[in-house]
Coordinates of C-alpha atoms in Angstrom, one line a residue:
M1 CA -36.8 -51.1 52.0
I2 CA -38.2 -51.8 55.6
R3 CA -36.9 -49.3 58.0
K4 CA -36.0 -50.6 61.4
P5 CA -37.8 -48.6 64.2
L6 CA -35.4 -46.5 66.5
R7 CA -37.1 -48.0 69.6
P8 CA -38.2 -51.7 70.1
L9 CA -41.6 -50.8 71.5
A10 CA -42.9 -54.4 71.3
R11 CA -40.1 -55.7 73.5
I12 CA -40.4 -52.7 75.8
F13 CA -44.1 -53.4 76.3
S14 CA -43.4 -57.0 76.9
A15 CA -40.7 -56.2 79.4
R16 CA -43.0 -53.9 81.4
T17 CA -45.7 -56.6 81.5
A18 CA -43.1 -59.1 82.9
G19 CA -41.9 -56.6 85.4
E20 CA -38.4 -56.2 83.7
N21 CA -36.5 -52.9 83.4
P22 CA -37.3 -51.5 79.8
D23 CA -34.3 -49.1 79.8
L24 CA -31.8 -51.9 79.5
I25 CA -33.6 -53.0 76.3
E26 CA -33.5 -49.4 74.8
H27 CA -29.8 -48.9 75.8
A28 CA -28.8 -52.2 74.1
N29 CA -30.6 -51.2 70.9
R30 CA -29.0 -47.7 70.8
R31 CA -25.5 -49.4 71.1
E32 CA -26.3 -51.8 68.3
R33 CA -27.3 -48.9 66.0
I34 CA -24.1 -46.9 66.8
E35 CA -21.9 -49.9 66.1
M36 CA -23.7 -50.5 62.7
Q37 CA -23.1 -46.7 61.8
H38 CA -19.4 -47.0 62.7
E39 CA -19.0 -50.0 60.4
R40 CA -20.5 -48.3 57.5
I41 CA -18.2 -45.3 57.9
L42 CA -15.2 -47.5 58.3
R43 CA -16.1 -49.3 55.0
K44 CA -16.5 -45.9 53.1
T45 CA -13.2 -44.6 54.4
Q46 CA -11.3 -47.8 53.4
R47 CA -12.7 -47.5 49.8
R48 CA -11.6 -43.7 49.5
L49 CA -8.1 -44.5 50.8
F50 CA -7.7 -47.4 48.3
M51 CA -8.9 -45.1 45.5
M52 CA -6.5 -42.3 46.4
G53 CA -3.6 -44.6 46.7
G54 CA -4.3 -45.9 43.3
I55 CA -4.5 -42.4 41.8
F56 CA -1.1 -41.5 43.4
V57 CA 0.5 -44.8 42.2
I58 CA -0.7 -44.2 38.5
S59 CA 0.3 -40.5 38.6
F60 CA 3.8 -41.1 39.9
G61 CA 4.2 -44.0 37.4
V62 CA 3.3 -41.7 34.4
I63 CA 5.6 -39.0 35.7
G64 CA 8.4 -41.5 36.1
L65 CA 8.0 -42.9 32.7
R66 CA 7.9 -39.3 31.1
M67 CA 11.1 -38.4 33.0
T68 CA 12.8 -41.6 31.8
A69 CA 11.8 -40.9 28.2
L70 CA 13.2 -37.4 28.4
A71 CA 16.5 -38.6 30.0
V72 CA 17.1 -41.0 27.2
S73 CA 16.0 -38.7 24.3
E74 CA 18.1 -36.1 22.3
P75 CA 18.0 -32.5 23.7
I76 CA 16.0 -30.2 21.3
E77 CA 14.4 -26.8 21.6
P78 CA 10.7 -26.9 22.5
K79 CA 8.4 -25.6 19.8
A80 CA 4.9 -24.0 20.4
R81 CA 2.0 -25.9 18.8
A82 CA -0.2 -23.8 16.7
T83 CA -3.8 -23.4 18.0
A84 CA -6.8 -21.6 16.5
A85 CA -6.5 -19.1 19.3
Q86 CA -2.9 -18.1 18.4
I87 CA -2.0 -14.9 16.5
L88 CA -1.3 -15.5 12.8
A89 CA 2.1 -13.9 12.5
S90 CA 3.2 -15.2 9.1
R91 CA 3.1 -13.0 6.0
A92 CA 4.0 -13.8 2.4
D93 CA 6.8 -12.1 0.5
I94 CA 6.2 -9.4 -2.2
L95 CA 8.4 -10.0 -5.6
D96 CA 9.0 -7.8 -8.5
R97 CA 8.2 -9.0 -12.0
N98 CA 11.7 -10.9 -12.2
G99 CA 11.3 -12.6 -8.8
R100 CA 13.4 -10.2 -6.8
V101 CA 12.4 -9.6 -3.2
L102 CA 10.6 -6.3 -2.4
A103 CA 9.2 -7.2 1.0
T104 CA 10.0 -10.2 3.2
N105 CA 10.2 -11.2 7.0
I106 CA 12.9 -11.4 9.5
D107 CA 13.0 -12.8 12.9
T108 CA 13.6 -10.3 15.8
H109 CA 12.5 -9.7 19.3
S110 CA 10.1 -7.3 21.2
L111 CA 11.0 -5.7 24.5
Y112 CA 8.6 -5.6 27.4
A113 CA 8.9 -5.1 31.2
H114 CA 7.7 -6.4 34.5
P115 CA 8.0 -3.3 36.6
R116 CA 7.7 -5.0 39.9
Q117 CA 10.7 -7.1 39.2
L118 CA 12.9 -4.1 38.4
I119 CA 15.6 -3.3 40.9
D120 CA 16.4 0.2 39.8
P121 CA 13.5 1.8 37.7
E122 CA 15.2 5.1 37.3
G123 CA 18.6 3.7 36.4
T124 CA 16.9 1.4 33.9
A125 CA 15.2 4.3 32.3
R126 CA 18.4 6.2 31.8
Q127 CA 20.2 3.1 30.3
L128 CA 17.2 2.5 27.9
A129 CA 17.4 6.1 26.7
E130 CA 21.0 5.6 25.8
I131 CA 20.1 2.6 23.6
F132 CA 16.9 4.1 22.3
P133 CA 17.3 7.9 21.7
D134 CA 13.5 8.4 21.2
I135 CA 12.9 7.4 24.9
N136 CA 12.1 10.2 27.3
V137 CA 13.9 9.4 30.6
E138 CA 11.4 11.1 32.9
K139 CA 8.3 9.6 31.2
M140 CA 10.0 6.1 31.0
A141 CA 11.0 6.3 34.7
A142 CA 7.5 7.1 35.8
R143 CA 6.2 4.2 33.7
L144 CA 8.6 1.8 35.1
A145 CA 7.9 2.9 38.7
G146 CA 4.2 2.7 38.2
P147 CA 1.7 0.1 39.6
Q148 CA 1.4 -1.8 36.2
E149 CA 2.5 -5.4 36.2
F150 CA 3.3 -5.5 32.5
L151 CA 4.5 -2.8 30.0
W152 CA 5.3 -2.9 26.4
L153 CA 8.4 -0.9 25.6
K154 CA 9.4 -1.7 22.0
P155 CA 7.5 -3.7 19.4
A156 CA 10.6 -4.9 17.6
I157 CA 14.3 -4.3 18.2
S158 CA 17.6 -5.3 16.4
P159 CA 20.0 -7.9 17.6
E160 CA 22.4 -5.3 18.6
E161 CA 19.8 -3.4 20.6
K162 CA 18.8 -6.7 22.3
Q163 CA 22.3 -7.4 23.4
A164 CA 22.6 -3.8 24.8
V165 CA 19.4 -4.3 26.8
H166 CA 20.5 -7.7 28.0
D167 CA 23.8 -6.1 29.3
I168 CA 21.7 -3.8 31.5
G169 CA 21.2 -6.9 33.7
E170 CA 17.7 -6.0 34.9
P171 CA 15.5 -9.2 35.6
G172 CA 12.5 -7.2 34.8
L173 CA 13.4 -6.5 31.2
L174 CA 12.3 -9.4 29.0
F175 CA 12.2 -10.3 25.3
G176 CA 9.6 -11.9 23.1
P177 CA 10.0 -13.5 19.7
R178 CA 8.8 -11.4 16.8
E179 CA 8.5 -11.8 13.0
M180 CA 9.1 -8.2 11.5
R181 CA 8.4 -6.9 7.9
L182 CA 11.7 -5.9 6.0
Y183 CA 11.9 -3.9 2.9
P184 CA 15.6 -4.7 1.8
N185 CA 15.7 -1.9 -0.9
G186 CA 14.8 0.9 1.5
Q187 CA 12.9 3.8 -0.1
L188 CA 12.8 2.2 -3.4
A189 CA 9.1 1.8 -4.4
G190 CA 8.1 2.9 -1.0
H191 CA 4.7 4.4 -2.2
I192 CA 3.8 1.2 -4.1
L193 CA 4.6 -1.1 -1.0
G194 CA 3.2 1.2 1.6
G195 CA 4.4 -0.4 4.8
T196 CA 3.0 -2.4 7.7
T197 CA 2.6 -2.2 11.4
F198 CA 1.8 -4.6 14.2
G199 CA -1.8 -5.5 15.0
A200 CA -2.8 -7.8 17.8
Q201 CA 0.3 -8.5 20.0
G202 CA 1.1 -11.2 22.4
V203 CA 4.3 -12.0 24.3
H204 CA 5.3 -14.8 21.8
S205 CA 3.9 -13.4 18.5
A206 CA 2.2 -10.4 16.8
E207 CA 0.1 -9.8 13.7
V208 CA 1.9 -7.8 10.9
I209 CA -0.8 -5.9 9.0
G210 CA -0.7 -3.6 6.0
M211 CA -1.0 0.1 6.4
A212 CA -0.9 1.5 2.9
G213 CA -0.1 0.6 -0.7
V214 CA -0.2 -3.0 -1.9
E215 CA 0.6 -4.2 1.7
K216 CA -2.9 -2.9 2.7
A217 CA -4.7 -3.7 -0.5
F218 CA -3.5 -7.4 -0.5
D219 CA -3.4 -7.8 3.3
T220 CA -5.9 -10.7 3.4
F221 CA -4.0 -12.6 0.6
L222 CA -0.6 -12.0 2.2
R223 CA -1.8 -13.3 5.7
D224 CA -4.1 -16.1 4.7
P225 CA -2.5 -19.5 5.6
R226 CA -4.5 -21.2 2.9
F227 CA -2.2 -19.8 0.3
D228 CA 0.8 -21.5 2.1
G229 CA 3.0 -18.4 1.9
Q230 CA 2.6 -18.0 -1.9
P231 CA 4.3 -14.7 -2.8
L232 CA 2.7 -11.7 -4.3
Q233 CA 4.3 -10.9 -7.7
L234 CA 4.1 -7.4 -8.9
S235 CA 4.5 -5.8 -12.4
I236 CA 7.4 -3.5 -11.1
D237 CA 10.8 -4.0 -12.5
L238 CA 13.1 -3.3 -9.6
T239 CA 16.1 -2.1 -11.9
V240 CA 13.9 0.1 -13.9
Q241 CA 12.4 1.5 -10.7
S242 CA 15.7 2.4 -9.4
A243 CA 16.9 4.1 -12.6
L244 CA 13.6 6.1 -12.8
E245 CA 13.6 7.2 -9.2
E246 CA 17.2 8.5 -9.5
A247 CA 16.5 10.4 -12.7
L248 CA 13.3 11.9 -11.4
Y249 CA 14.9 13.0 -8.1
G250 CA 17.7 14.6 -10.0
G251 CA 15.3 16.3 -12.3
M252 CA 13.1 17.6 -9.4
R253 CA 16.2 19.2 -7.7
L254 CA 17.5 20.6 -11.0
M255 CA 14.2 22.2 -11.8
N256 CA 13.6 23.4 -8.1
A257 CA 10.2 21.6 -7.9
K258 CA 8.5 20.9 -4.6
G259 CA 7.4 17.5 -5.7
A260 CA 7.4 15.1 -8.7
S261 CA 5.8 11.9 -9.9
A262 CA 6.3 9.4 -12.8
V263 CA 4.4 6.6 -14.1
L264 CA 5.9 4.1 -16.7
M265 CA 3.2 1.8 -18.1
D266 CA 3.2 -1.1 -20.7
A267 CA 1.0 0.4 -23.5
Y268 CA -0.8 -2.9 -24.2
S269 CA -1.2 -4.8 -21.0
G270 CA -1.5 -1.8 -18.6
E271 CA 1.1 -3.2 -16.4
V272 CA 2.9 -0.4 -14.3
V273 CA 6.6 -1.2 -14.7
S274 CA 7.7 1.7 -12.5
L275 CA 5.8 4.3 -10.3
S276 CA 7.3 7.0 -8.2
S277 CA 6.2 9.9 -6.1
L278 CA 8.6 12.5 -4.6
P279 CA 9.2 13.2 -1.8
D280 CA 9.0 9.7 -0.7
F281 CA 9.8 7.6 2.4
D282 CA 11.3 4.4 3.7
P283 CA 8.6 1.7 4.5
N284 CA 11.0 0.3 7.2
N285 CA 10.7 3.6 9.1
R286 CA 7.3 4.9 8.0
P287 CA 6.8 8.7 9.0
R288 CA 3.8 10.0 10.9
P289 CA 1.0 11.7 8.8
L290 CA 0.9 15.5 9.0
T291 CA -1.5 16.8 11.7
Q292 CA -1.6 20.3 10.1
G293 CA -1.0 22.0 6.8
D294 CA -1.5 20.5 3.3
A295 CA -1.7 16.6 3.3
S296 CA -0.2 16.7 -0.2
D297 CA 3.0 18.1 1.2
S298 CA 3.6 14.9 3.2
A299 CA 6.1 12.3 2.1
L300 CA 3.2 9.8 2.5
F301 CA 1.1 11.5 -0.2
N302 CA 1.3 9.4 -3.4
R303 CA 1.2 12.0 -6.1
A304 CA 0.9 9.5 -9.0
V305 CA -2.3 8.0 -7.5
Q306 CA -3.8 10.4 -5.0
G307 CA -2.7 13.6 -6.8
V308 CA -5.7 14.9 -8.7
Y309 CA -4.5 17.8 -10.9
E310 CA -5.6 19.9 -13.9
L311 CA -3.1 18.4 -16.3
G312 CA -3.5 21.1 -19.0
S313 CA -2.7 20.7 -22.6
A314 CA -1.9 16.9 -22.2
F315 CA -5.8 16.6 -22.6
K316 CA -5.6 18.0 -26.1
A317 CA -4.5 14.7 -27.5
F318 CA -7.9 13.1 -26.4
T319 CA -9.8 16.0 -28.1
V320 CA -7.9 15.7 -31.4
A321 CA -8.2 11.8 -31.3
Q322 CA -11.9 11.9 -30.8
A323 CA -12.6 14.6 -33.5
M324 CA -10.6 12.5 -36.1
D325 CA -12.2 9.2 -35.0
L326 CA -15.7 10.7 -35.4
G327 CA -14.7 11.8 -38.9
L328 CA -15.2 15.5 -38.1
V329 CA -11.7 16.4 -39.3
E330 CA -8.5 15.0 -40.8
P331 CA -5.0 15.9 -39.7
G332 CA -4.7 18.4 -42.4
S333 CA -8.2 20.0 -41.9
M334 CA -8.1 23.7 -41.2
V335 CA -9.4 25.1 -37.9
D336 CA -10.2 28.7 -37.0
T337 CA -7.6 29.8 -34.4
K338 CA -8.3 33.6 -34.5
G339 CA -8.4 34.9 -30.9
P340 CA -9.5 35.6 -28.4
L341 CA -12.4 33.1 -28.5
R342 CA -15.2 34.7 -26.6
W343 CA -18.1 32.7 -25.0
G344 CA -20.4 34.8 -23.0
K345 CA -18.3 36.5 -20.4
H346 CA -15.5 34.0 -20.8
K347 CA -12.4 34.5 -23.1
I348 CA -10.0 31.9 -24.3
N349 CA -6.4 32.8 -25.5
D350 CA -3.4 31.0 -26.8
Y351 CA 0.1 31.3 -25.4
R352 CA 1.1 33.0 -28.8
D353 CA -0.8 34.4 -31.7
Y354 CA -0.9 31.5 -34.3
G355 CA -2.8 33.4 -36.9
A356 CA -6.4 33.0 -38.3
Q357 CA -6.1 29.3 -39.2
M358 CA -4.1 26.2 -38.6
S359 CA -4.4 22.6 -39.5
V360 CA -5.6 20.0 -36.9
E361 CA -2.0 18.6 -36.8
K362 CA -0.6 22.1 -36.1
V363 CA -3.2 22.7 -33.5
L364 CA -1.7 19.8 -31.5
I365 CA 1.9 20.5 -32.4
K366 CA 1.7 24.3 -31.4
S367 CA -0.8 23.5 -28.5
S368 CA -3.5 25.9 -29.5
N369 CA -6.2 26.3 -26.9
I370 CA -8.5 28.1 -29.3
G371 CA -8.1 25.5 -32.1
T372 CA -8.8 22.7 -29.5
A373 CA -11.9 24.5 -28.0
R374 CA -13.4 24.7 -31.5
L375 CA -12.8 21.0 -32.0
S376 CA -14.7 20.4 -28.8
L377 CA -17.6 22.4 -30.0
M378 CA -17.7 20.2 -33.1
I379 CA -17.8 17.1 -30.8
G380 CA -20.4 18.4 -28.3
A381 CA -20.6 18.1 -24.5
E382 CA -22.4 14.7 -24.4
L383 CA -20.1 12.8 -26.8
Q384 CA -17.0 14.4 -25.0
K385 CA -18.1 13.2 -21.6
D386 CA -18.9 9.8 -22.9
F387 CA -15.4 9.4 -24.5
L388 CA -13.6 10.5 -21.5
D389 CA -15.7 8.2 -19.3
R390 CA -14.9 5.2 -21.6
L391 CA -11.2 6.1 -21.2
G392 CA -11.6 5.7 -17.4
L393 CA -10.9 9.4 -16.8
L394 CA -14.1 10.1 -14.9
Q395 CA -13.7 7.1 -12.4
A396 CA -11.5 6.3 -9.6
T397 CA -8.5 4.4 -10.8
P398 CA -8.6 0.5 -10.4
I399 CA -4.9 0.4 -9.7
E400 CA -4.2 -2.1 -6.8
V401 CA -3.1 0.2 -4.0
I402 CA -5.4 1.1 -1.0
E403 CA -5.0 4.8 -2.0
G404 CA -6.6 4.2 -5.5
P405 CA -10.2 5.1 -4.7
T406 CA -9.1 8.4 -3.1
G407 CA -7.8 9.7 -6.5
R408 CA -11.3 10.2 -7.8
P409 CA -11.4 12.6 -10.9
Q410 CA -13.1 16.0 -10.4
Y411 CA -15.1 17.5 -13.1
P412 CA -18.1 20.0 -13.3
S413 CA -21.6 18.5 -12.5
N414 CA -23.0 20.8 -15.1
W415 CA -21.0 19.9 -18.3
S416 CA -21.9 23.1 -20.2
D417 CA -20.5 24.4 -23.5
I418 CA -17.8 26.4 -21.7
S419 CA -16.9 23.4 -19.7
T420 CA -16.6 21.4 -22.9
M421 CA -14.1 24.0 -24.2
T422 CA -11.9 24.2 -21.2
I423 CA -11.9 20.4 -20.6
S424 CA -10.7 20.0 -24.2
Y425 CA -7.4 21.6 -23.1
G426 CA -7.2 20.2 -19.6
H427 CA -8.7 22.8 -17.4
G428 CA -11.9 22.3 -15.5
I429 CA -11.2 18.6 -15.0
S430 CA -8.7 17.1 -12.5
T431 CA -7.3 13.5 -12.8
S432 CA -4.2 11.7 -11.6
P433 CA -1.0 10.8 -13.6
V434 CA -2.2 7.1 -13.5
H435 CA -5.3 8.1 -15.2
L436 CA -3.5 10.0 -17.8
A437 CA -1.1 7.1 -18.4
A438 CA -3.9 4.6 -19.1
G439 CA -5.7 7.1 -21.3
Y440 CA -2.6 7.7 -23.4
A441 CA -2.0 4.0 -23.6
A442 CA -5.4 3.4 -25.1
I443 CA -5.1 6.1 -27.8
V444 CA -1.6 5.1 -28.9
N445 CA -1.6 1.3 -28.7
G446 CA -4.0 1.0 -31.7
G447 CA -7.1 2.2 -29.8
T448 CA -7.9 -0.5 -27.3
L449 CA -8.6 0.2 -23.5
V450 CA -6.1 -0.8 -20.9
K451 CA -6.7 -1.3 -17.2
P452 CA -3.7 0.0 -15.1
T453 CA -2.4 -2.8 -12.8
L454 CA 0.5 -3.4 -10.4
L455 CA 0.2 -7.2 -10.9
K456 CA 2.2 -9.1 -13.4
Q457 CA -0.1 -10.3 -16.2
P458 CA 0.5 -13.6 -17.8
A459 CA -1.9 -13.0 -20.6
P460 CA -3.8 -9.6 -20.3
P461 CA -7.2 -9.5 -22.0
R462 CA -7.8 -7.3 -25.0
G463 CA -9.6 -4.2 -24.0
A464 CA -12.6 -2.5 -25.6
R465 CA -12.0 -0.6 -28.7
I466 CA -11.8 3.2 -28.1
I467 CA -10.6 4.6 -31.4
S468 CA -9.8 3.1 -34.7
E469 CA -6.3 1.8 -35.6
K470 CA -6.0 4.5 -38.3
T471 CA -6.8 7.3 -35.8
S472 CA -4.3 5.9 -33.4
R473 CA -1.6 5.7 -36.1
D474 CA -2.3 9.3 -37.3
L475 CA -2.2 10.5 -33.8
R476 CA 1.1 8.9 -33.1
S477 CA 2.6 10.6 -36.2
M478 CA 1.2 14.0 -35.0
M479 CA 2.6 13.6 -31.5
R480 CA 6.0 12.6 -32.8
R481 CA 6.0 16.1 -34.5
V482 CA 5.3 17.6 -31.1
V483 CA 8.7 16.5 -30.0
T484 CA 10.5 17.1 -33.3
E485 CA 9.1 20.6 -34.1
G486 CA 6.7 21.5 -31.3
T487 CA 6.6 22.3 -27.6
A488 CA 8.7 19.2 -26.6
K489 CA 11.8 19.6 -28.6
M490 CA 13.9 18.9 -25.5
G491 CA 12.4 15.5 -25.2
D492 CA 14.0 13.9 -28.3
V493 CA 16.2 11.0 -27.3
P494 CA 18.6 9.6 -30.1
G495 CA 17.6 6.1 -31.1
Y496 CA 14.4 5.9 -29.3
S497 CA 11.8 8.0 -31.3
V498 CA 10.0 9.6 -28.5
A499 CA 6.5 11.2 -29.0
G500 CA 4.1 13.0 -26.6
K501 CA 2.4 16.0 -25.5
T502 CA 3.2 18.7 -23.0
G503 CA 0.9 20.2 -20.4
T504 CA 1.4 23.4 -18.4
A505 CA -1.4 24.1 -15.9
D506 CA -1.7 27.1 -13.5
K507 CA -2.2 25.8 -9.9
P508 CA -5.4 26.9 -8.4
S509 CA -5.2 29.2 -5.4
P510 CA -7.2 28.2 -2.0
Q511 CA -8.4 31.8 -2.1
G512 CA -9.9 31.3 -5.6
G513 CA -8.6 31.8 -9.0
Y514 CA -5.1 30.6 -10.1
Y515 CA -1.6 31.4 -9.1
K516 CA 0.5 33.4 -11.7
D517 CA 3.8 31.9 -10.9
K518 CA 2.9 28.3 -9.8
V519 CA 2.3 25.5 -12.4
L520 CA 2.0 21.8 -12.7
A521 CA 4.2 20.8 -15.7
T522 CA 3.4 17.4 -17.4
F523 CA 4.8 15.5 -20.2
A524 CA 2.8 12.6 -21.5
S525 CA 5.2 10.6 -23.7
F526 CA 5.4 7.2 -25.3
F527 CA 8.2 5.3 -27.1
P528 CA 9.0 4.2 -29.7
S529 CA 6.6 6.3 -31.6
T530 CA 6.1 4.0 -34.6
D531 CA 5.2 1.0 -32.4
P532 CA 4.6 2.3 -28.8
R533 CA 5.5 -0.2 -26.1
Y534 CA 5.6 2.1 -23.1
V535 CA 3.9 5.3 -21.9
L536 CA 5.8 7.6 -19.5
I537 CA 4.0 10.4 -17.6
V538 CA 6.3 12.8 -15.8
T539 CA 4.8 15.6 -13.6
L540 CA 6.7 18.4 -11.7
D541 CA 4.9 20.5 -9.0
E542 CA 5.9 24.1 -9.2
P543 CA 9.1 23.7 -11.3
E544 CA 11.2 26.6 -12.3
D545 CA 14.3 26.5 -14.5
R546 CA 16.5 29.3 -13.2
T547 CA 19.4 28.8 -15.6
G548 CA 18.5 31.6 -18.0
P549 CA 18.0 35.3 -17.4
E550 CA 14.4 34.7 -16.6
P551 CA 12.8 31.7 -14.9
R552 CA 11.0 29.2 -17.1
R553 CA 8.1 27.1 -15.8
T554 CA 6.6 25.6 -19.0
A555 CA 6.5 21.8 -19.3
G556 CA 8.7 22.0 -22.5
A557 CA 11.5 23.5 -20.4
T558 CA 11.0 21.5 -17.1
A559 CA 9.2 18.2 -17.4
V560 CA 10.2 17.3 -20.9
P561 CA 14.0 17.1 -20.3
V562 CA 13.4 15.1 -17.1
A563 CA 11.3 12.6 -19.1
A564 CA 13.9 12.5 -21.8
E565 CA 16.6 11.6 -19.2
I566 CA 14.4 8.9 -17.8
I567 CA 13.8 7.3 -21.2
R568 CA 17.6 7.5 -21.9
R569 CA 18.2 5.4 -18.9
V570 CA 15.3 3.0 -18.8
A571 CA 14.8 2.1 -22.4
P572 CA 18.0 -0.1 -22.6
L573 CA 16.8 -1.8 -19.3
L574 CA 13.5 -2.5 -20.9
G575 CA 15.3 -4.4 -23.7
I576 CA 14.4 -1.9 -26.4
A577 CA 17.4 -1.5 -28.9
P578 CA 18.0 2.0 -30.2
E579 CA 17.4 2.6 -33.9
I580 CA 20.6 4.0 -35.4
E581 CA 20.1 5.8 -38.8
P582 CA 23.1 5.5 -41.2
T583 CA 24.9 8.8 -41.8
L584 CA 25.5 10.3 -45.3
Q585 CA 29.0 10.6 -46.6
N586 CA 29.6 12.5 -49.9
G587 CA 25.9 11.9 -50.8
L588 CA 26.1 8.2 -50.5
T589 CA 24.4 5.9 -48.0
L590 CA 26.6 3.4 -46.3
A591 CA 25.4 -0.2 -46.7
N592 CA 26.8 -3.7 -46.2
N593 CA 27.4 -5.8 -49.4

């Protein structure tokens, strides 16, 4: 581009030579340049005006078309479109083994405030306290009168509470939609379900996340949209759970115990049909954890899973089973039971003097510590530890609640000979009732390992062999006699052939040693004894039967009758028909022709 010079020097020089005035030429040149610049600005301004006019015409045309479309369409509620940034508020249901709802969701509302829009903060605080008794009037008034622009007041409220707040008439009190977790059965199976809370929260939605139990263990599955709301089906039977909890609670009160637990497990699949820990709680209103004292005294503490206890003589069944399976003894083999049994500075005694010798079967029936300790010496520390480990009694339980890993068994790091003897009758080793249930299922179901589970199993795999079928069969017969003529006579339930083993363990004192008047009473049972289908473990914490002249604390007088009442109630619900033996009349057996 050739740039035009600002001054026409050639014309100016020519004008000077000719005697003309050069200023006229320069003024004319300047005027010409100004006129050209004005023309360029005018053209640019006209283009911009045309462009802006076109934009306004198109915009108002689109708005007009949209308003026309809305005017002729049916009125419907607007729906928020899901985006990747939105909170995932949906959560799948939890069902029992028969498809009955254990946990589901309901639509509710949250309550929040815009303090700057409140007309009377102090009066609003007073009226809110009348609706929500947990609100402190002074603190709420201070919050509502503060400088904040936004305040959460309640994460979820009922329809009745919403209407009451609405009636206050304050423009600064607002509601947001919420999806809240509901447990329609209240406290029933509270420790299994665990409970939920709100995670990330927005005005229009909030995350519902698991806090404990299966809600926490399966939190990812329950919230994952890829599963399209597929429910989580547990192995729990709601009807059986209700009957078991009612009988266990009555037994705990009757025996003056501070706590109790029960585990009902399928002996072949490992499915937990019912599990209860008392005291319990309502997951709809989950209590706060204890900030002082013993955590095991909290209603949140799951005694069946987290409770790790010395379970006493219930362990004798494992010792007898291993000794017979190794071929060391038979049920009729005689064992030295002369007491006391001294080992170094340690001394082992029996509850009663059973004489110098007893058969292996009698050792189990009469619950001899000395006889069981001598069997353990025949087995040896290494084999005993390996056997208990294969039963899962030295590992954290794999049951599907978040508390499972916390119930890790405790046992001596140095598994000495004296440890071998005390562990043989359940002292010096601490496990949970769920561990004991799985261990008993393995030794009475024919000798195969089971894995405890809270999920319904369509086709459970066959576990590894632990003991032979013959040993399992002999053991079942021996433990049936524990009920008919041994320490569990109060556990017999007509028609259901109950078998099992009692365990009464002194509770350890925090100051060292053991309490003399505080025990943990356990009855590990199974039924029917000839073909076991279910294992039931009942434990009572510090029970005391005060109906007689002197208080009784042994498992035979406390845990056994409670377990019998549970079996009496749940066996028909489990579809087990009672076996009725024909009565004798005049020496003749009645029979159909």
